[in-house]
Amino acid sequence: MKIAIGADHAGYALKEDLKYQIDRDLNATVVDVGTNSEESVDYPDFAEKVVRLVQKKEVDFGILICGTGIGMSIAANKFEGIRAAKCNSAVEATLTRQHNDANILCLASRTVDSELAMQMVKAFAMTDFSGEERHVRRLSKITGLECANHDEMRRKRMTP
Ligand code: RB5
């Protein structure tokens, strides 16, 4: 298993901790896209780096960490094919894989400790999409919205 991980300055310490725990507890390779210190950076830059690896299927899934996990999830969900879920519990991490086929786990370094964060990573890593018809149908509606919105934005840009 291959996992991409990225964080801003607020998520840096938790990212380092999770890398250690993933190496210790999961048979997984971690691709770390940064940031590499607590010096202030902009979270969308690191969201994009993880997103690109997920889009190209170079990793099985991504982890993004910022202070709240919210900025990262907003940024990541702007990209085609990305289903980034900000989770607060292992149950949510399991359900978002089963129901939403989430491909990025977003975590809040300010409110989640490293033990809970690792429980969520394990739940996310060990759970597959259920493939049930109702979930497939709902996800294809989301893809439909993504395509319609993409077309709408392109038309607007092209309108003089
Ligand atoms: C950085 O101070 C903070 O805004 C960021 O980590 C995140 O919480 C944004 O959503």
Tab-separated table of N, CA and C and ligand atoms in Angstrom:
chain	number	residue	atom	x	y	z
A	1	MET	N	0.844	-1.202	0.000
A	1	MET	CA	0.000	0.000	0.000
A	1	MET	C	0.876	1.247	0.000
A	2	LYS	N	0.422	2.268	-0.763
A	2	LYS	CA	1.165	3.528	-0.844
A	2	LYS	C	0.226	4.677	-0.433
A	3	ILE	N	0.713	5.523	0.441
A	3	ILE	CA	-0.110	6.618	0.974
A	3	ILE	C	0.633	7.933	0.784
A	4	ALA	N	-0.061	8.938	0.211
A	4	ALA	CA	0.530	10.286	0.123
A	4	ALA	C	0.098	11.071	1.356
A	5	ILE	N	1.016	11.858	1.891
A	5	ILE	CA	0.678	12.660	3.069
A	5	ILE	C	1.198	14.078	2.891
A	6	GLY	N	0.382	15.056	3.290
A	6	GLY	CA	0.791	16.455	3.195
A	6	GLY	C	0.153	17.252	4.313
A	7	ALA	N	0.803	18.335	4.674
A	7	ALA	CA	0.298	19.170	5.775
A	7	ALA	C	0.775	20.597	5.599
A	8	ASP	N	0.073	21.518	6.261
A	8	ASP	CA	0.626	22.873	6.369
A	8	ASP	C	1.399	22.945	7.690
A	9	HIS	N	1.832	24.168	8.055
A	9	HIS	CA	2.640	24.319	9.273
A	9	HIS	C	1.889	23.824	10.516
A	10	ALA	N	0.564	24.034	10.538
A	10	ALA	CA	-0.224	23.623	11.706
A	10	ALA	C	-0.310	22.099	11.808
A	11	GLY	N	-0.211	21.428	10.666
A	11	GLY	CA	-0.317	19.967	10.661
A	11	GLY	C	1.015	19.250	10.619
A	12	TYR	N	2.097	20.018	10.557
A	12	TYR	CA	3.426	19.413	10.375
A	12	TYR	C	3.762	18.364	11.458
A	13	ALA	N	3.567	18.722	12.721
A	13	ALA	CA	3.960	17.804	13.810
A	13	ALA	C	3.138	16.514	13.749
A	14	LEU	N	1.832	16.639	13.493
A	14	LEU	CA	0.996	15.435	13.407
A	14	LEU	C	1.391	14.592	12.196
A	15	LYS	N	1.756	15.255	11.110
A	15	LYS	CA	2.213	14.510	9.916
A	15	LYS	C	3.444	13.665	10.270
A	16	GLU	N	4.395	14.268	10.956
A	16	GLU	CA	5.621	13.527	11.306
A	16	GLU	C	5.285	12.341	12.213
A	17	ASP	N	4.389	12.566	13.148
A	17	ASP	CA	3.975	11.506	14.061
A	17	ASP	C	3.284	10.369	13.300
A	18	LEU	N	2.393	10.735	12.377
A	18	LEU	CA	1.676	9.697	11.620
A	18	LEU	C	2.625	8.902	10.733
A	19	LYS	N	3.618	9.575	10.151
A	19	LYS	CA	4.590	8.849	9.314
A	19	LYS	C	5.267	7.753	10.134
A	20	TYR	N	5.647	8.102	11.346
A	20	TYR	CA	6.304	7.131	12.230
A	20	TYR	C	5.355	5.961	12.543
A	21	GLN	N	4.103	6.301	12.871
A	21	GLN	CA	3.128	5.252	13.236
A	21	GLN	C	2.760	4.375	12.042
A	22	ILE	N	2.648	4.989	10.862
A	22	ILE	CA	2.304	4.207	9.654
A	22	ILE	C	3.427	3.229	9.355
A	23	ASP	N	4.658	3.708	9.487
A	23	ASP	CA	5.823	2.850	9.245
A	23	ASP	C	5.853	1.689	10.255
A	24	ARG	N	5.476	1.998	11.480
A	24	ARG	CA	5.522	0.985	12.546
A	24	ARG	C	4.359	-0.022	12.448
A	25	ASP	N	3.155	0.479	12.121
A	25	ASP	CA	1.949	-0.359	12.266
A	25	ASP	C	1.326	-0.858	10.958
A	26	LEU	N	1.602	-0.172	9.859
A	26	LEU	CA	0.971	-0.570	8.593
A	26	LEU	C	2.066	-0.943	7.608
A	27	ASN	N	1.755	-1.905	6.774
A	27	ASN	CA	2.737	-2.296	5.763
A	27	ASN	C	2.577	-1.365	4.564
A	28	ALA	N	2.973	-0.098	4.741
A	28	ALA	CA	2.689	0.909	3.710
A	28	ALA	C	3.906	1.797	3.470
A	29	THR	N	3.998	2.270	2.229
A	29	THR	CA	5.022	3.255	1.876
A	29	THR	C	4.360	4.622	1.922
A	30	VAL	N	5.036	5.585	2.541
A	30	VAL	CA	4.471	6.930	2.643
A	30	VAL	C	5.228	7.872	1.722
A	31	VAL	N	4.470	8.607	0.888
A	31	VAL	CA	5.063	9.651	0.055
A	31	VAL	C	4.733	10.979	0.725
A	32	ASP	N	5.751	11.645	1.248
A	32	ASP	CA	5.563	12.894	2.004
A	32	ASP	C	5.812	14.089	1.077
A	33	VAL	N	4.778	14.906	0.855
A	33	VAL	CA	4.921	16.059	-0.054
A	33	VAL	C	5.234	17.341	0.723
A	34	GLY	N	5.447	17.236	2.038
A	34	GLY	CA	5.728	18.425	2.849
A	34	GLY	C	4.451	18.931	3.524
A	35	THR	N	4.548	20.007	4.208
A	35	THR	CA	5.646	20.889	4.442
A	35	THR	C	6.635	20.250	5.439
A	36	ASN	N	7.800	20.844	5.548
A	36	ASN	CA	8.832	20.200	6.344
A	36	ASN	C	9.286	20.991	7.572
A	37	SER	N	8.445	21.932	7.992
A	37	SER	CA	8.755	22.681	9.211
A	37	SER	C	7.485	23.404	9.680
A	38	GLU	N	7.615	24.122	10.777
A	38	GLU	CA	6.453	24.856	11.285
A	38	GLU	C	6.421	26.292	10.767
A	39	GLU	N	7.244	26.569	9.775
A	39	GLU	CA	7.209	27.893	9.144
A	39	GLU	C	5.913	28.016	8.334
A	40	SER	N	5.282	29.192	8.426
A	40	SER	CA	3.964	29.375	7.816
A	40	SER	C	3.964	29.147	6.297
A	41	VAL	N	3.001	28.330	5.850
A	41	VAL	CA	2.823	28.049	4.420
A	41	VAL	C	1.321	28.093	4.119
A	42	ASP	N	0.966	27.928	2.842
A	42	ASP	CA	-0.438	27.966	2.446
A	42	ASP	C	-0.946	26.559	2.155
A	43	TYR	N	-1.981	26.148	2.901
A	43	TYR	CA	-2.441	24.747	2.788
A	43	TYR	C	-2.878	24.325	1.381
A	44	PRO	N	-3.434	25.230	0.515
A	44	PRO	CA	-3.841	24.725	-0.816
A	44	PRO	C	-2.671	24.167	-1.633
A	45	ASP	N	-1.467	24.688	-1.406
A	45	ASP	CA	-0.299	24.201	-2.160
A	45	ASP	C	-0.026	22.729	-1.863
A	46	PHE	N	-0.234	22.337	-0.627
A	46	PHE	CA	0.046	20.946	-0.235
A	46	PHE	C	-1.145	20.047	-0.543
A	47	ALA	N	-2.344	20.630	-0.499
A	47	ALA	CA	-3.521	19.870	-0.933
A	47	ALA	C	-3.320	19.454	-2.388
A	48	GLU	N	-2.887	20.391	-3.229
A	48	GLU	CA	-2.720	20.078	-4.658
A	48	GLU	C	-1.676	18.979	-4.875
A	49	LYS	N	-0.582	19.029	-4.127
A	49	LYS	CA	0.474	18.009	-4.315
A	49	LYS	C	-0.054	16.599	-4.023
A	50	VAL	N	-0.820	16.455	-2.949
A	50	VAL	CA	-1.385	15.133	-2.626
A	50	VAL	C	-2.442	14.741	-3.653
A	51	VAL	N	-3.282	15.720	-4.026
A	51	VAL	CA	-4.327	15.464	-5.026
A	51	VAL	C	-3.729	14.897	-6.313
A	52	ARG	N	-2.658	15.490	-6.790
A	52	ARG	CA	-2.069	15.038	-8.071
A	52	ARG	C	-1.634	13.579	-7.998
A	53	LEU	N	-1.081	13.179	-6.860
A	53	LEU	CA	-0.654	11.774	-6.699
A	53	LEU	C	-1.860	10.840	-6.666
A	54	VAL	N	-2.933	11.307	-6.036
A	54	VAL	CA	-4.158	10.486	-5.980
A	54	VAL	C	-4.789	10.406	-7.368
A	55	GLN	N	-4.859	11.547	-8.063
A	55	GLN	CA	-5.462	11.553	-9.411
A	55	GLN	C	-4.700	10.641	-10.367
A	56	LYS	N	-3.375	10.654	-10.257
A	56	LYS	CA	-2.560	9.829	-11.163
A	56	LYS	C	-2.495	8.372	-10.694
A	57	LYS	N	-3.186	8.079	-9.595
A	57	LYS	CA	-3.204	6.721	-9.004
A	57	LYS	C	-1.798	6.235	-8.646
A	58	GLU	N	-0.943	7.181	-8.282
A	58	GLU	CA	0.401	6.797	-7.841
A	58	GLU	C	0.391	6.345	-6.384
A	59	VAL	N	-0.719	6.628	-5.707
A	59	VAL	CA	-0.884	6.172	-4.316
A	59	VAL	C	-2.291	5.589	-4.174
A	60	ASP	N	-2.491	4.822	-3.100
A	60	ASP	CA	-3.823	4.245	-2.864
A	60	ASP	C	-4.787	5.286	-2.306
A	61	PHE	N	-4.257	6.160	-1.459
A	61	PHE	CA	-5.080	7.274	-0.957
A	61	PHE	C	-4.174	8.352	-0.374
A	62	GLY	N	-4.787	9.477	0.001
A	62	GLY	CA	-4.013	10.591	0.544
A	62	GLY	C	-4.468	10.973	1.940
A	63	ILE	N	-3.560	11.616	2.658
A	63	ILE	CA	-3.884	12.188	3.974
A	63	ILE	C	-3.465	13.654	3.929
A	64	LEU	N	-4.365	14.542	4.338
A	64	LEU	CA	-4.054	15.971	4.391
A	64	LEU	C	-4.366	16.498	5.781
A	65	ILE	N	-3.417	17.256	6.322
A	65	ILE	CA	-3.581	17.754	7.697
A	65	ILE	C	-3.365	19.260	7.732
A	66	CYS	N	-4.332	19.956	8.333
A	66	CYS	CA	-4.117	21.370	8.659
A	66	CYS	C	-4.722	21.588	10.041
A	67	GLY	N	-4.818	22.827	10.497
A	67	GLY	CA	-5.304	23.065	11.852
A	67	GLY	C	-6.671	22.461	12.098
A	68	THR	N	-7.562	22.679	11.154
A	68	THR	CA	-8.941	22.182	11.307
A	68	THR	C	-9.254	21.011	10.398
A	69	GLY	N	-8.436	20.764	9.401
A	69	GLY	CA	-8.749	19.767	8.365
A	69	GLY	C	-9.739	20.309	7.342
A	70	ILE	N	-10.303	21.458	7.631
A	70	ILE	CA	-11.372	21.992	6.775
A	70	ILE	C	-10.807	22.679	5.537
A	71	GLY	N	-9.799	23.523	5.733
A	71	GLY	CA	-9.191	24.191	4.578
A	71	GLY	C	-8.673	23.175	3.574
A	72	MET	N	-8.005	22.145	4.073
A	72	MET	CA	-7.472	21.094	3.192
A	72	MET	C	-8.603	20.402	2.430
A	73	SER	N	-9.711	20.119	3.119
A	73	SER	CA	-10.799	19.396	2.436
A	73	SER	C	-11.457	20.299	1.396
A	74	ILE	N	-11.615	21.576	1.708
A	74	ILE	CA	-12.214	22.490	0.725
A	74	ILE	C	-11.329	22.552	-0.518
A	75	ALA	N	-10.019	22.726	-0.303
A	75	ALA	CA	-9.094	22.831	-1.445
A	75	ALA	C	-9.076	21.538	-2.260
A	76	ALA	N	-8.947	20.399	-1.592
A	76	ALA	CA	-8.825	19.119	-2.312
A	76	ALA	C	-10.087	18.807	-3.112
A	77	ASN	N	-11.245	19.173	-2.559
A	77	ASN	CA	-12.502	18.837	-3.241
A	77	ASN	C	-12.787	19.708	-4.467
A	78	LYS	N	-11.901	20.667	-4.755
A	78	LYS	CA	-12.038	21.454	-6.002
A	78	LYS	C	-11.553	20.658	-7.207
A	79	PHE	N	-10.864	19.559	-6.975
A	79	PHE	CA	-10.226	18.822	-8.077
A	79	PHE	C	-11.074	17.637	-8.521
A	80	GLU	N	-10.991	17.401	-9.822
A	80	GLU	CA	-11.759	16.328	-10.439
A	80	GLU	C	-11.432	14.963	-9.816
A	81	GLY	N	-12.476	14.233	-9.510
A	81	GLY	CA	-12.301	12.865	-9.022
A	81	GLY	C	-11.891	12.753	-7.571
A	82	ILE	N	-11.800	13.899	-6.892
A	82	ILE	CA	-11.364	13.855	-5.492
A	82	ILE	C	-12.581	13.865	-4.563
A	83	ARG	N	-12.535	12.928	-3.617
A	83	ARG	CA	-13.549	12.881	-2.569
A	83	ARG	C	-12.779	12.918	-1.243
A	84	ALA	N	-12.567	14.153	-0.763
A	84	ALA	CA	-11.774	14.352	0.451
A	84	ALA	C	-12.712	14.497	1.640
A	85	ALA	N	-12.497	13.662	2.659
A	85	ALA	CA	-13.405	13.648	3.809
A	85	ALA	C	-12.676	14.066	5.076
A	86	LYS	N	-13.215	15.096	5.702
A	86	LYS	CA	-12.672	15.520	6.990
A	86	LYS	C	-13.346	14.673	8.071
A	87	CYS	N	-12.578	13.880	8.762
A	87	CYS	CA	-13.142	12.949	9.745
A	87	CYS	C	-12.701	13.285	11.165
A	88	ASN	N	-13.578	12.949	12.091
A	88	ASN	CA	-13.285	13.156	13.512
A	88	ASN	C	-13.291	11.863	14.317
A	89	SER	N	-13.627	10.752	13.676
A	89	SER	CA	-13.669	9.479	14.401
A	89	SER	C	-13.358	8.343	13.441
A	90	ALA	N	-12.991	7.193	14.006
A	90	ALA	CA	-12.711	6.017	13.172
A	90	ALA	C	-13.984	5.545	12.472
A	91	VAL	N	-15.120	5.739	13.124
A	91	VAL	CA	-16.400	5.341	12.494
A	91	VAL	C	-16.624	6.167	11.230
A	92	GLU	N	-16.379	7.470	11.326
A	92	GLU	CA	-16.538	8.322	10.130
A	92	GLU	C	-15.558	7.910	9.038
A	93	ALA	N	-14.333	7.594	9.429
A	93	ALA	CA	-13.326	7.193	8.432
A	93	ALA	C	-13.753	5.903	7.734
A	94	THR	N	-14.323	4.979	8.483
A	94	THR	CA	-14.814	3.723	7.897
A	94	THR	C	-15.992	4.000	6.964
A	95	LEU	N	-16.955	4.777	7.452
A	95	LEU	CA	-18.175	5.015	6.658
A	95	LEU	C	-17.902	5.824	5.398
A	96	THR	N	-16.948	6.749	5.476
A	96	THR	CA	-16.697	7.548	4.272
A	96	THR	C	-15.999	6.721	3.194
A	97	ARG	N	-15.272	5.689	3.595
A	97	ARG	CA	-14.721	4.757	2.595
A	97	ARG	C	-15.859	3.892	2.034
A	98	GLN	N	-16.667	3.324	2.930
A	98	GLN	CA	-17.732	2.405	2.482
A	98	GLN	C	-18.786	3.107	1.630
A	99	HIS	N	-19.185	4.303	2.036
A	99	HIS	CA	-20.313	4.971	1.382
A	99	HIS	C	-19.899	5.958	0.298
A	100	ASN	N	-18.811	6.720	0.568
A	100	ASN	CA	-18.436	7.814	-0.347
A	100	ASN	C	-17.233	7.473	-1.210
A	101	ASP	N	-16.651	6.298	-1.001
A	101	ASP	CA	-15.413	5.936	-1.710
A	101	ASP	C	-14.390	7.075	-1.605
A	102	ALA	N	-14.301	7.655	-0.406
A	102	ALA	CA	-13.385	8.789	-0.185
A	102	ALA	C	-11.960	8.368	-0.519
A	103	ASN	N	-11.222	9.280	-1.152
A	103	ASN	CA	-9.839	8.944	-1.514
A	103	ASN	C	-8.802	9.823	-0.802
A	104	ILE	N	-9.280	10.787	-0.018
A	104	ILE	CA	-8.351	11.561	0.821
A	104	ILE	C	-8.982	11.724	2.212
A	105	LEU	N	-8.180	11.464	3.228
A	105	LEU	CA	-8.599	11.646	4.616
A	105	LEU	C	-8.023	12.972	5.111
A	106	CYS	N	-8.894	13.869	5.564
A	106	CYS	CA	-8.422	15.165	6.077
A	106	CYS	C	-8.543	15.182	7.598
A	107	LEU	N	-7.483	15.654	8.233
A	107	LEU	CA	-7.416	15.609	9.692
A	107	LEU	C	-7.107	16.985	10.280
A	108	ALA	N	-7.638	17.214	11.491
A	108	ALA	CA	-7.458	18.489	12.194
A	108	ALA	C	-6.416	18.341	13.289
A	109	SER	N	-5.265	18.976	13.093
A	109	SER	CA	-4.203	18.827	14.095
A	109	SER	C	-4.540	19.538	15.406
A	110	ARG	N	-5.426	20.536	15.322
A	110	ARG	CA	-5.717	21.302	16.544
A	110	ARG	C	-6.669	20.571	17.486
A	111	THR	N	-7.442	19.619	16.963
A	111	THR	CA	-8.460	18.985	17.812
A	111	THR	C	-8.338	17.464	17.905
A	112	VAL	N	-7.404	16.887	17.141
A	112	VAL	CA	-7.286	15.421	17.119
A	112	VAL	C	-5.888	15.045	17.594
A	113	ASP	N	-5.790	14.129	18.562
A	113	ASP	CA	-4.442	13.726	18.994
A	113	ASP	C	-3.916	12.612	18.089
A	114	SER	N	-2.638	12.278	18.263
A	114	SER	CA	-2.024	11.365	17.295
A	114	SER	C	-2.603	9.953	17.394
A	115	GLU	N	-3.073	9.549	18.575
A	115	GLU	CA	-3.661	8.213	18.720
A	115	GLU	C	-4.963	8.112	17.928
A	116	LEU	N	-5.825	9.116	18.092
A	116	LEU	CA	-7.095	9.118	17.343
A	116	LEU	C	-6.834	9.254	15.843
A	117	ALA	N	-5.873	10.107	15.490
A	117	ALA	CA	-5.549	10.281	14.063
A	117	ALA	C	-5.137	8.947	13.455
A	118	MET	N	-4.321	8.180	14.181
A	118	MET	CA	-3.860	6.891	13.648
A	118	MET	C	-5.005	5.886	13.571
A	119	GLN	N	-5.935	5.948	14.525
A	119	GLN	CA	-7.116	5.072	14.441
A	119	GLN	C	-7.887	5.364	13.155
A	120	MET	N	-7.972	6.649	12.813
A	120	MET	CA	-8.690	7.019	11.582
A	120	MET	C	-7.929	6.562	10.347
A	121	VAL	N	-6.609	6.728	10.369
A	121	VAL	CA	-5.798	6.277	9.229
A	121	VAL	C	-5.958	4.773	9.030
A	122	LYS	N	-5.910	4.009	10.124
A	122	LYS	CA	-6.056	2.550	10.017
A	122	LYS	C	-7.434	2.193	9.475
A	123	ALA	N	-8.460	2.837	9.995
A	123	ALA	CA	-9.829	2.543	9.536
A	123	ALA	C	-9.953	2.850	8.045
A	124	PHE	N	-9.404	3.975	7.625
A	124	PHE	CA	-9.473	4.394	6.216
A	124	PHE	C	-8.720	3.398	5.337
A	125	ALA	N	-7.531	3.003	5.803
A	125	ALA	CA	-6.670	2.098	5.015
A	125	ALA	C	-7.271	0.699	4.912
A	126	MET	N	-7.988	0.276	5.933
A	126	MET	CA	-8.456	-1.120	5.974
A	126	MET	C	-9.878	-1.300	5.445
A	127	THR	N	-10.496	-0.210	4.990
A	127	THR	CA	-11.891	-0.310	4.543
A	127	THR	C	-11.990	-0.040	3.050
A	128	ASP	N	-12.766	-0.871	2.366
A	128	ASP	CA	-12.991	-0.678	0.931
A	128	ASP	C	-14.370	-0.059	0.696
A	129	PHE	N	-14.528	0.518	-0.476
A	129	PHE	CA	-15.842	0.996	-0.908
A	129	PHE	C	-16.788	-0.200	-0.952
A	130	SER	N	-18.016	-0.015	-0.470
A	130	SER	CA	-18.954	-1.152	-0.402
A	130	SER	C	-19.399	-1.613	-1.784
A	131	GLY	N	-19.436	-0.683	-2.740
A	131	GLY	CA	-19.890	-1.037	-4.087
A	131	GLY	C	-21.397	-1.246	-4.185
A	132	GLU	N	-22.110	-0.969	-3.092
A	132	GLU	CA	-23.567	-1.173	-3.128
A	132	GLU	C	-24.208	-0.200	-4.109
A	133	GLU	N	-25.280	-0.677	-4.746
A	133	GLU	CA	-25.907	0.077	-5.844
A	133	GLU	C	-26.259	1.504	-5.430
A	134	ARG	N	-26.832	1.671	-4.229
A	134	ARG	CA	-27.269	3.028	-3.843
A	134	ARG	C	-26.087	3.981	-3.714
A	135	HIS	N	-24.960	3.438	-3.253
A	135	HIS	CA	-23.781	4.307	-3.110
A	135	HIS	C	-23.157	4.617	-4.483
A	136	VAL	N	-23.148	3.617	-5.355
A	136	VAL	CA	-22.637	3.847	-6.719
A	136	VAL	C	-23.498	4.909	-7.401
A	137	ARG	N	-24.841	4.780	-7.227
A	137	ARG	CA	-25.759	5.748	-7.851
A	137	ARG	C	-25.494	7.167	-7.323
A	138	ARG	N	-25.322	7.294	-6.020
A	138	ARG	CA	-25.109	8.633	-5.434
A	138	ARG	C	-23.774	9.223	-5.876
A	139	LEU	N	-22.760	8.377	-5.954
A	139	LEU	CA	-21.449	8.877	-6.406
A	139	LEU	C	-21.509	9.292	-7.869
A	140	SER	N	-22.301	8.561	-8.682
A	140	SER	CA	-22.355	9.007	-10.085
A	140	SER	C	-23.120	10.313	-10.192
A	141	LYS	N	-24.038	10.581	-9.255
A	141	LYS	CA	-24.688	11.908	-9.254
A	141	LYS	C	-23.670	12.998	-8.908
A	142	ILE	N	-22.766	12.697	-7.980
A	142	ILE	CA	-21.725	13.686	-7.641
A	142	ILE	C	-20.830	13.932	-8.856
A	143	THR	N	-20.455	12.864	-9.558
A	143	THR	CA	-19.646	13.036	-10.774
A	143	THR	C	-20.419	13.863	-11.795
A	144	GLY	N	-21.725	13.634	-11.885
A	144	GLY	CA	-22.566	14.422	-12.791
A	144	GLY	C	-22.537	15.900	-12.432
A	145	LEU	N	-22.604	16.200	-11.141
A	145	LEU	CA	-22.545	17.603	-10.692
A	145	LEU	C	-21.190	18.211	-11.045
A	146	GLU	N	-20.145	17.414	-10.835
A	146	GLU	CA	-18.781	17.876	-11.119
A	146	GLU	C	-18.666	18.261	-12.603
A	147	CYS	N	-19.184	17.400	-13.482
A	147	CYS	CA	-19.102	17.661	-14.935
A	147	CYS	C	-19.933	18.881	-15.309
A	148	ALA	N	-21.163	18.969	-14.753
A	148	ALA	CA	-22.042	20.100	-15.086
A	148	ALA	C	-21.411	21.411	-14.621
A	149	ASN	N	-20.850	21.408	-13.429
A	149	ASN	CA	-20.243	22.636	-12.903
A	149	ASN	C	-19.002	23.024	-13.693
A	150	HIS	N	-18.261	22.008	-14.103
A	150	HIS	CA	-17.067	22.252	-14.898
A	150	HIS	C	-17.465	22.920	-16.215
A	151	ASP	N	-18.495	22.369	-16.879
A	151	ASP	CA	-18.965	22.934	-18.153
A	151	ASP	C	-19.463	24.362	-17.956
A	152	GLU	N	-20.206	24.570	-16.862
A	152	GLU	CA	-20.770	25.896	-16.587
A	152	GLU	C	-19.650	26.927	-16.416
A	153	MET	N	-18.611	26.545	-15.667
A	153	MET	CA	-17.501	27.479	-15.431
A	153	MET	C	-16.754	27.775	-16.729
A	154	ARG	N	-16.606	26.731	-17.560
A	154	ARG	CA	-15.901	26.929	-18.829
A	154	ARG	C	-16.684	27.875	-19.733
A	155	ARG	N	-18.024	27.685	-19.756
A	155	ARG	CA	-18.865	28.569	-20.576
A	155	ARG	C	-18.742	30.007	-20.097
A	156	LYS	N	-18.758	30.194	-18.766
A	156	LYS	CA	-18.666	31.551	-18.210
A	156	LYS	C	-17.346	32.208	-18.583
A	157	ARG	N	-16.260	31.418	-18.519
A	157	ARG	CA	-14.944	31.969	-18.871
A	157	ARG	C	-14.886	32.359	-20.331
A	158	MET	N	-15.624	31.593	-21.168
A	158	MET	CA	-15.565	31.847	-22.604
A	158	MET	C	-16.502	32.976	-23.025
A	159	THR	N	-17.459	33.361	-22.148
A	159	THR	CA	-18.398	34.429	-22.499
A	159	THR	C	-17.677	35.771	-22.458
A	160	PRO	N	-17.745	36.539	-23.547
A	160	PRO	CA	-17.011	37.810	-23.561
A	160	PRO	C	-17.594	38.832	-22.566
B	1	RB5	C1	-3.425	27.937	9.549
B	1	RB5	O1	-3.285	28.854	10.578
B	1	RB5	C2	-4.866	27.431	9.486
B	1	RB5	O2	-5.677	28.407	8.935
B	1	RB5	C3	-4.923	26.150	8.671
B	1	RB5	O3	-4.079	25.218	9.256
B	1	RB5	C4	-6.262	25.482	8.573
B	1	RB5	O4	-6.859	25.299	9.821
B	1	RB5	C5	-7.188	26.010	7.575
B	1	RB5	O5	-8.280	25.501	7.354
